[in-house]
XYZ file of C-alpha atoms in Angstrom:
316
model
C 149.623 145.422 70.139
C 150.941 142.209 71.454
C 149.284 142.705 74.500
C 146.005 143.041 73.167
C 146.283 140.063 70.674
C 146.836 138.070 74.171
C 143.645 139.457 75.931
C 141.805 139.060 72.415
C 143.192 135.299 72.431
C 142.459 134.755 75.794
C 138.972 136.204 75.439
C 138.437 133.586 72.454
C 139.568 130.238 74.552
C 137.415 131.176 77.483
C 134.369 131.696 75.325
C 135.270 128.523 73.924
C 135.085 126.834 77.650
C 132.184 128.810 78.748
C 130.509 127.036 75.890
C 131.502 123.794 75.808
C 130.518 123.591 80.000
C 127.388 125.606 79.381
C 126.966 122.690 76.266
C 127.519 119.738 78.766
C 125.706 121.523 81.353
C 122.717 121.859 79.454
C 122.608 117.673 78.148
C 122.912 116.587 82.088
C 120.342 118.407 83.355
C 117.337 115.895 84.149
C 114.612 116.223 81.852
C 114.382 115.355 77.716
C 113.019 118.219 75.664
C 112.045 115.765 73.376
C 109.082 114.581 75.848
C 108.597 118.200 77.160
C 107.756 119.528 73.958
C 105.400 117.030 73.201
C 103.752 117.285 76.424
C 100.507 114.476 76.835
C 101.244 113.284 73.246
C 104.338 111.454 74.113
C 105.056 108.415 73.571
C 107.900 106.504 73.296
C 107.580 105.816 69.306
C 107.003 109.652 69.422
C 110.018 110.979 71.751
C 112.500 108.789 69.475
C 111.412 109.896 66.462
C 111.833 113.831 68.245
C 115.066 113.177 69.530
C 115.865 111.735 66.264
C 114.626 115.137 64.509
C 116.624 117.102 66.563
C 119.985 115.338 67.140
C 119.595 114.808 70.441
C 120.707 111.032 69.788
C 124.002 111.838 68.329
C 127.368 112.242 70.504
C 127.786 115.469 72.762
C 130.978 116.201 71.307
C 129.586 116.083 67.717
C 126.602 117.959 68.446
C 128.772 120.507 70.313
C 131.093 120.901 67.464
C 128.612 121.506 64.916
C 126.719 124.138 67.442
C 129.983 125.856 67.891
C 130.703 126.408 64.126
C 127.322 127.343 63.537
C 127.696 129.872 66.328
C 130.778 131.709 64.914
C 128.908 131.457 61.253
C 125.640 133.017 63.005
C 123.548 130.027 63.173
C 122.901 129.370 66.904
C 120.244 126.387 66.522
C 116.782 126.382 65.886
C 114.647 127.007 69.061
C 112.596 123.923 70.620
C 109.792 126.263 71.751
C 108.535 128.415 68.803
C 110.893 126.235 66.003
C 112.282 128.974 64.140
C 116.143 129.792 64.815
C 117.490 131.133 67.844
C 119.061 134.396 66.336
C 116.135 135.823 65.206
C 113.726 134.928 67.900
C 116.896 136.554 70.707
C 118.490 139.497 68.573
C 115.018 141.885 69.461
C 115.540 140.655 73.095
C 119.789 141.652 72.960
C 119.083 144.792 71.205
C 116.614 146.038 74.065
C 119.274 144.631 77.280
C 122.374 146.149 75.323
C 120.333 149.338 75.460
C 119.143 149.148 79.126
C 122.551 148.146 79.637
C 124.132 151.268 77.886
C 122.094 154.132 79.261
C 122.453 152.340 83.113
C 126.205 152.467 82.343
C 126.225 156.330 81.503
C 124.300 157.309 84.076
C 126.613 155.649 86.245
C 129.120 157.091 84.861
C 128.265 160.660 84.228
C 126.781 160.768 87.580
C 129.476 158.753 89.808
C 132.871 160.995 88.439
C 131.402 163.961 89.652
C 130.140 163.175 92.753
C 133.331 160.612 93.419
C 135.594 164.116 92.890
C 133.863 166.422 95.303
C 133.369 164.308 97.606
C 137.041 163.695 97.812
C 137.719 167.141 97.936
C 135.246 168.197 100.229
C 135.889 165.267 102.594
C 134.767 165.959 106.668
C 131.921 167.756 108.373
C 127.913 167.509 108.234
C 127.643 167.541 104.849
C 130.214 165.330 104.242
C 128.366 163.025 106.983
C 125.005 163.045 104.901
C 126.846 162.009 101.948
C 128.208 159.134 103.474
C 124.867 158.478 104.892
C 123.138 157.995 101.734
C 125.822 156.471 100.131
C 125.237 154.024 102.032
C 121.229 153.805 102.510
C 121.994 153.425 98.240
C 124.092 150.860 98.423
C 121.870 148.299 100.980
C 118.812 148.981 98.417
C 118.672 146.120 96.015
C 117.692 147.177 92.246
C 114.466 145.366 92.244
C 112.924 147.253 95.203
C 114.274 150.598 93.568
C 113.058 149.681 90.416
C 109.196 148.817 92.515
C 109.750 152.245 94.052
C 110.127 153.734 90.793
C 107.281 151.855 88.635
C 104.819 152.733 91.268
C 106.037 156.503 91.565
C 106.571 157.107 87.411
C 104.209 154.946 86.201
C 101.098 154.657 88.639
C 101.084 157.836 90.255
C 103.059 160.512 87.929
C 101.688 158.465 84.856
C 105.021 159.139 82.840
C 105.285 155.718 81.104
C 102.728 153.004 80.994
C 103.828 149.509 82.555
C 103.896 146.854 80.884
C 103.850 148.596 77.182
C 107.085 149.261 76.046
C 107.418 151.018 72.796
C 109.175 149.473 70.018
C 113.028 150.641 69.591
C 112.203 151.041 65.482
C 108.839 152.612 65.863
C 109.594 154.916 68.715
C 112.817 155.254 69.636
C 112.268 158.514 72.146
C 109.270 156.373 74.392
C 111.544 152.869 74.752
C 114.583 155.047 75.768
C 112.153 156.791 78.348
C 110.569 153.230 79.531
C 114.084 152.444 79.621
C 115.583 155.396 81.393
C 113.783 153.958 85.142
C 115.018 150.639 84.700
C 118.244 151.952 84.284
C 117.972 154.215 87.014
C 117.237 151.526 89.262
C 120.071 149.653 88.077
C 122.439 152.410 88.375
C 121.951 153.811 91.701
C 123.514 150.707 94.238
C 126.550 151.161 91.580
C 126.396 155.186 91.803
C 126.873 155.025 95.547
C 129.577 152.388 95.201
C 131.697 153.739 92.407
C 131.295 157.365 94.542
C 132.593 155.165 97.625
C 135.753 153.407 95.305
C 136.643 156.953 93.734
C 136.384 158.809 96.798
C 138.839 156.545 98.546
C 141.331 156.220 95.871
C 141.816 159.964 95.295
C 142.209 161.004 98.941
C 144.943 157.538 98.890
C 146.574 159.337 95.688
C 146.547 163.142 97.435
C 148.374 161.703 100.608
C 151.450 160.535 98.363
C 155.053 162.137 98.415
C 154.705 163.312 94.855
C 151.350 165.121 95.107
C 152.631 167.040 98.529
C 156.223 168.022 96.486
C 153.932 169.567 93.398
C 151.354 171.414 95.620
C 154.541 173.007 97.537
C 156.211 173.866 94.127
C 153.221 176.363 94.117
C 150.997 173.918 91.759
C 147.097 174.418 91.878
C 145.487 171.409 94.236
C 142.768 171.377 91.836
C 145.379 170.815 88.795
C 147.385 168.462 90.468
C 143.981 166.153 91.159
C 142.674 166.559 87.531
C 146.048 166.496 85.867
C 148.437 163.972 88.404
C 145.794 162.531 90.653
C 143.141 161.522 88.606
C 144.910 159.470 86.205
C 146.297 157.062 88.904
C 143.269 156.945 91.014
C 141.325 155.626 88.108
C 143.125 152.543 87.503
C 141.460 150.451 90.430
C 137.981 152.211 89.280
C 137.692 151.228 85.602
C 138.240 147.728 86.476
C 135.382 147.920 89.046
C 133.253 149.913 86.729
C 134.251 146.683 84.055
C 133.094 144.544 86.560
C 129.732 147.157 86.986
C 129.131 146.541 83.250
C 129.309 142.950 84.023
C 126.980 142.803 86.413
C 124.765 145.234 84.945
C 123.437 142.528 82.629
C 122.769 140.166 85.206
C 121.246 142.416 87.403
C 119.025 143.310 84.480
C 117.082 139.669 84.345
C 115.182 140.601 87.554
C 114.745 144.379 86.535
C 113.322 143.635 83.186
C 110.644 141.529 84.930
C 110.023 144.159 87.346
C 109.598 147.007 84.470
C 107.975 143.887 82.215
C 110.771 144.577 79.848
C 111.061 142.485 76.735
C 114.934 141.788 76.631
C 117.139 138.819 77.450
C 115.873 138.436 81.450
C 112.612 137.896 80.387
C 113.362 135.328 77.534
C 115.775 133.794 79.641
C 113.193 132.629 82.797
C 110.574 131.562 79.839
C 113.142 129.493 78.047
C 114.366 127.782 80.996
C 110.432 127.098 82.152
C 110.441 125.547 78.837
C 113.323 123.899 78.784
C 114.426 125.245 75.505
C 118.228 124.588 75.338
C 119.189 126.221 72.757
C 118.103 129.571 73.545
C 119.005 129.379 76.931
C 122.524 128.128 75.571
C 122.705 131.096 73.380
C 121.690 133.443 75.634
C 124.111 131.989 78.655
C 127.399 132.334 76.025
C 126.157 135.884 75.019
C 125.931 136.959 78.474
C 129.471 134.953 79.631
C 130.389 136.927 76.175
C 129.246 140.473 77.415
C 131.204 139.856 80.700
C 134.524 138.600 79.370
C 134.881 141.447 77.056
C 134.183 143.945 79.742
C 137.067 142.477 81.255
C 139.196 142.913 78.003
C 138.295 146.635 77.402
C 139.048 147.345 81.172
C 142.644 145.602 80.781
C 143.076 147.478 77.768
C 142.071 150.614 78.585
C 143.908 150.146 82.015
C 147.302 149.603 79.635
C 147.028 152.684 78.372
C 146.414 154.527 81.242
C 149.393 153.039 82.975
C 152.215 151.991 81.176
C 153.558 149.792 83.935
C 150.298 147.457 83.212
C 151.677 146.280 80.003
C 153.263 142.878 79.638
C 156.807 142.878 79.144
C 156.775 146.886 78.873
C 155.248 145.958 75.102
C 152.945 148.644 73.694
């Protein structure tokens, strides 16, 4: 427990940082909303009495603090593009990433554990050559080109989802998780071949050590030994990278969505910054520092309980 109230506390302080720099960030970059959202109309009488309407002319550290509590109380601003607040105009946009996010991390895993195993196991030879091969032809791919490959194969010429009409999550569930599923696919595929790769190369590590050779003599099953002994150190190193996969996941996602013309954070994202509407691009830069912190928390955690010698202090 008192190892997890330090990753918890340690996850809070750096969102706190990520915020504040995003916060400063964000006030030195050249250009005053107040004149871009008035556009020809501005004037000077005009851009005070914006700035003014905002609170763009009161202290950074002021302004910060207030955005801060209002974050942790829900409230992340009111949007200088469309003027209504942030949360509502983003939460549609989260709820559709988190989703593209989820299903690309289950394929990856349901698809890279498998594969990762036999391909230990079966290690040398042709086949094993092939594997390799494409392993790494998936790897060198980038997910945007995949995700072109895919759109023109599903969508133009198979005709199983329409681009560029995604189906709303409430209305129908079944079609968005089906627009979704290629996007996902395209996401998951460099990070199939590379979890494969990571598993692969930790098990066959793990099955050369003293203590696996001294149980397979005792008569023990190979098979047992990897799924019972084996397994459970070899996937230390690979839930941290698959943390790190979640991570990146939503990043990588900003260039799929606008390849799939995916309404989710990517998409709002570019158009926000075009705009230069701060405070959603604020919000949406802490959400997505948020989403990558705590996949480094979970993996530490989960990590801890996987192998006691993790823990700080020996604490549980």
């Amino acid at each position: 427990m008192k190892y997890a109230a330090k990753r918890i506390a340690m996850l809070l302080l750096t969102m706190v940082i990520v915020s504040l720099l995003a916060f400063v960030a964000f006030d030195l970059i050249s250009g005053d909303p107040a004149t871009a959202m008035l556009g020809t109309e501005a004037t000077p009488e005009k851009v005070a009495a914006l700035r003014e309407q905002l609170g763009l002319n009161r202290p950074l550290l002021v302004r910060y603090g207030e955005w801060l509590l209002g974050f942790f109380t829900g409230d992340l601003g009111v949007s200088y593009s469309y003027r209504q607040p942030v949360w509502d105009l983003i939460a549609p946009k989260v709820l559709v990433t988190l989703y593209l996010s989820g299903l690309t991390f289950v394929l990856i895993v349901a698809v890279s554990i498998p594969l990762g195993l036999r391909s230990a196991r079966q290690s040398g030879g042709i086949l094993d050559g092939g594997r390799t091969l494409m392993n790494q032809l998936c790897m060198a791919v980038p997910p945007f080109f995949t995700g072109i490959l895919l759109s023109w194969l599903f969508s133009t010429l198979l005709k199983w989802f329409v681009h560029g009409r995604f189906p709303s999550l409430t209305e129908d569930f079944g079609g968005a998780l089906k627009y979704l599923f290629f996007a996902a696919l395209a996401l998951a595929i460099p990070r199939i071949a590379m979890t494969v790769r990571m598993l692969r190369s930790t098990v066959q590590g793990e099955m050369r050590k003293d203590y696996v050779r001294t149980a397979i003599s005792r008569g023990n099953d190979r098979g047992g030994v990897l799924y019972r002994h084996v397994l459970k150190n070899a996937l230390v190193p690979v839930v941290t990278f698959l943390a790190q996969t979640m991570a990146e996941i939503v990043a990588s996602s900003i260039v799929v969505e606008q390849v799939f013309a995916i309404p989710g954070l990517g998409r709002m994202l570019v158009s926000s910054i075009s705009n230069r509407d701060y405070p959603t691009v604020q919000a949406i830069v802490v959400i997505l520092a948020f989403w990558v912190v705590l996949a480094g928390t979970v993996a530490d955690l989960i990590n801890q309980r996987i192998d006691p010698r993790l823990r700080l202090g020996g604490a549980a």
